[in-house]
Structures are given as structure tokens and as C-alpha cells.
Amino acid sequence: VSLGSVHTVALVGLTGRHVQVQADVGGGLPGMILLGLPDASLSEARDRVRAAARNSGAPLSPRRITVNLVPAALPKRGPAFDVAILLACLEAEGLVSVPGDTVFLGELGLDGALRPLMGTLPCVLAARELGFACVVLPRENAEEAALVPGIRVRPYAHVAALLAELGADPSKLHAPRPAGDGGERTAGERSASGTGSPASRSVDLAEVVGQATGRHALEVAAAGAHHVLLKGPPGAGKTMLAERLPTILPPLSEDEAVLSACLRSVGGQPVSALDRRPPFQAPHHTTSTPALVGGGSGVPRPGAASLAHGGVLFLDEAAEFAARTLDALREPLESGSLTLHRSGGTASYPARFQLVMATNPCPCGKPTRECECSALVRRRYWARLSGPLLDRIDLRVTVPAASTKHLVAGGAGEASSAVRARVEAARAAQAERWAPHGAAVNARVPGAVLRSDRFRPAGAAGRALAQAASGGTLTARGVDRVLRIAWSLADLAGRTSPGPGDIESAAVLRGEEA
Ligand SMILES: [Zn+2]
């Protein structure tokens, strides 16, 4: 009786964990027993592995096979252990010899083909961190895996090619062997192409001509990482503006880009390159709550809010979203992350995004001149957005209608790169100022710090603030929002503290109370 032992990786949220697959062939009734697989879908692995083995010309022993996945307590899901299970079984029978420095990932088709898996990038990162020298995985995942330097990637289309290399009798194997199976991929071979929809990726602020109010609000929002509400009639260019916010944000750091790619990978999106551009997610107003914040059957997957981590979450026609769906954004707005509890397990994903909401002034969606909605109808529509969500939005800006002819023109507007340079300078000033107070951007400075003796505006600026506050509806929260925006205006202008003009402009950008 011999033992097979193969290494693989299980994904728990965004973290890959080491799993050892052990197999033992011995006495007892014929059959295959899988231990350490709580996920019901994994019992199907037995049937897939048996069929794949038979159809590859390396049938499993008719004797009793016991397969154990260690540690048993680790929540394991999905079909990514198929290859490791098959190899452990064949090694237990002495048919192959499996290297101990390699992690094996992949689902098997009944014909023995390796099928692509989700979450390749975090799995390969984990394999490298665990000290493995090599990872074997499905060919479709090779490009994504090659993004990880410091570990060899060996992709296969069919398991027969892998079995042949591990010492199985080649005269018995029968499977197509497409050229290139097992050929190594290295980190140098990455694709230069980006990901994401072309609509959000090839845009530039230069295409937005006119729209001084909207452009200015966007720049202030980018400078201080403020959430922003754009209110205006259809055709005002709200979407056009929102799509261009990522183009004026500072690029992601290497670590942030890796994290962003891991989120896409676990979310089931193809990842072919590390993208330094902040992500942009624009879920439709009919989107479900799980699609927005994460969920699904089994172990929950990240939703749009997490895919937007480090970038922009844009909710067009925000008032049309289900109230419950909007409500689900309170947790990430508060904490910057989302913890999802489902029957298949619990997962936490980061979700620190900049929220941009756009809304028409009323439900009819007609231009202002043709709108016949009553004041009550308009108020009710607006009320759908009010409450805790709106509380967190510093900038509320009304953008006037503009004809498409004026919106799209030959690049007469200032380019994104020029605006981004000012934003990055403003961010640097904030990071230095707020570092001792545990914040990096104006939008996330606690109100107590803003109002402290050290930072409260004095002199003319203080008088401007008092005047704005006495003007009527400025609540304590409203004062904090005015101060946050005023700091961003000062940072953009290179001033060391907000002047009276910054306070007055901030009070306008803050917009009306809900
Ligand atoms: Zn109307």
C-alpha cells in the first residue's frame, strides 16, 4: 500500500490557503471516498476525476481509494482540486511521480481536458508565498498566472500531457496533445493590453467641452476623494463626466493594482494585465443587491462595490435603484470593506470606492422645460436618495443641460493629464497634513479634527464659515462637509489653509440639504 500526496491551493475570499491532497489505495470494498470536502459540489469531483482518468488512458484502480484533503476544517469549494485529486490517486498506485515543489490547480472535464478556473491570480500569489517553485494550471489561466513573478507557470490543455511528463505509460495514454502543453510561461510574457470596457478606458476629460461646473466639481472630488452627486436633466453629460473621474485620479500603486486584479479574478473576470488605472464600475439601476455588494451561491464572490475598490463606483439614475440595494452600500461607505455571510461560507472583500451618483431632478426624465412634475413628486423622488447614503456625499452639484454638440468636440477642454497633475499635488499635501490624524484624504478626515483649534479656519475664513452657517440650513454635518471641500479647494490652489473664498465656494459645491 502506498500513499499519494499532491499540493494545491484553496481560495478563501481573496486569500489562497495550502491544501494537501492525500490518497491511499488499499483493501476494502471497491470505491472512492473523499474526505475533507464539505462543499456538496466537491462530491461531484469523484465522478469527474474517474471519467477523466478513464478517458485519458490512466483509469483509477478498481480497488478502494481513500482521498483526504488536509486541513479538513478549511472551507473548500469548487472544482479546482480535480487535477490534484487525480494525481494523488495515480501516485498512490505508483503510476506517476508528483514533484513536491509544485502546486496543481484545475478542474477536469469528463474527457480529461483542463477547464479554466476563477481566482487564478490569488491562488498563484499564495503558491509563491507558500514557497512553491512551480504551478500547473489550465492553459486558459496561463496569461493571468504569468502576472506573478517568481514562480514557474506550466499550463496544460489536457491532463494526458501532464500524466506523460509525470511518468505515466505513454503507450496507454490517449488524448490529443496540442502543441505547447507544459511549456513554461514567465512573468515577462504578459500582454500589454488593458482590461475594462472601452467606454471607460479610452476616455479623456478633454472631450468634455464647456460644463465648467461639472468639470470643476469632478476635479474637487478627485482632489479630496469626495463622493459626489450630479443632479441634472437628461443630456447634461453626467455620465460623460463620471466616466472620466478615473482618468484624473492618481494611478494605483503596484500593490493596489495587484489587489484590484485579484478582485477581478475572484469575481470571474479575465485578467490579462496589471492595470494601474483606477477601476470604474457602473452597475445598472436594475442590478441586484448581490451583484452590487457581492454574494451568490456557495462562498460569496465580490460585487461591483468591491470591483470598484480603489476607483469609482458610478450609480446612474441613482434614485431608480431599489432602496434596499442602495442601503447595502452603507457598510462599505462606513468601513471600506464588505463582509458577506452565505451558506457556503464567509468572505471579506475590500470596497473603498469613490461614489458618484447621478440623478434627474424628477422621475419623468424630460428636459426641465417640458417637465410637468409637481413639487411633491419632485420632492418624493429626491427623498429616495436622502438619508444615510446622502449624508456621506460631500459634493452635490447641479449640472445644467447642454447640447451634445457642445459636449463632444475636438478636444478643446483641458486634458485629463493636466487635471490629474493638480489632483496628485493636492493629494500629496493632504497626505502630509492628515498623516498624524490617521487620514490620507480630506473626505475621510474626522469632523473633530476639522473643527479642532489646530485646523478650524480663523480670521476671514472663520467669519465666512459663520456666515454660511447662519444662512439657514447648515447642520453640524453640513459644516464638516463645507470644511472638507474647502480644504480640497485650498489644496488644489496650493494654499496652506482655506481662505474665505474657499469656504464660500465649498458652501456652493456642498449643494442643498436633502
Ligand atoms: Zn419631471
PDB file of C-alpha atoms in Angstrom, residues 14 17 32 82 95 148 172 191 241 312 315 369 371 407 415 444 476:
ATOM      1  CA  LEU A  14      -9.086  36.698  -1.562  1.00  0.00           C
ATOM      2  CA  ARG A  17      -4.523  28.545   1.556  1.00  0.00           C
ATOM      3  CA  MET A  32     -13.636   6.125  -3.948  1.00  0.00           C
ATOM      4  CA  ASP A  82      -9.707  17.823  -9.619  1.00  0.00           C
ATOM      5  CA  LEU A  95       1.682   5.138 -11.816  1.00  0.00           C
ATOM      6  CA  VAL A 148       3.037  36.762 -10.802  1.00  0.00           C
ATOM      7  CA  LYS A 172      -1.540   3.664 -22.809  1.00  0.00           C
ATOM      8  CA  SER A 191       0.045  41.049 -22.505  1.00  0.00           C
ATOM      9  CA  LEU A 241     -18.274  63.353 -16.507  1.00  0.00           C
ATOM     10  CA  VAL A 312     -15.048  54.766  -8.899  1.00  0.00           C
ATOM     11  CA  LEU A 315     -24.688  54.833  -9.999  1.00  0.00           C
ATOM     12  CA  ARG A 369     -38.708  72.949 -19.902  1.00  0.00           C
ATOM     13  CA  CYS A 371     -41.264  68.639 -17.197  1.00  0.00           C
ATOM     14  CA  LEU A 407     -20.389  68.354 -25.150  1.00  0.00           C
ATOM     15  CA  ALA A 415      -6.858  67.164 -20.836  1.00  0.00           C
ATOM     16  CA  ARG A 444     -12.083  60.935   5.391  1.00  0.00           C
ATOM     17  CA  ALA A 476     -23.111  70.254  12.094  1.00  0.00           C
TER      18      ALA A 476
END
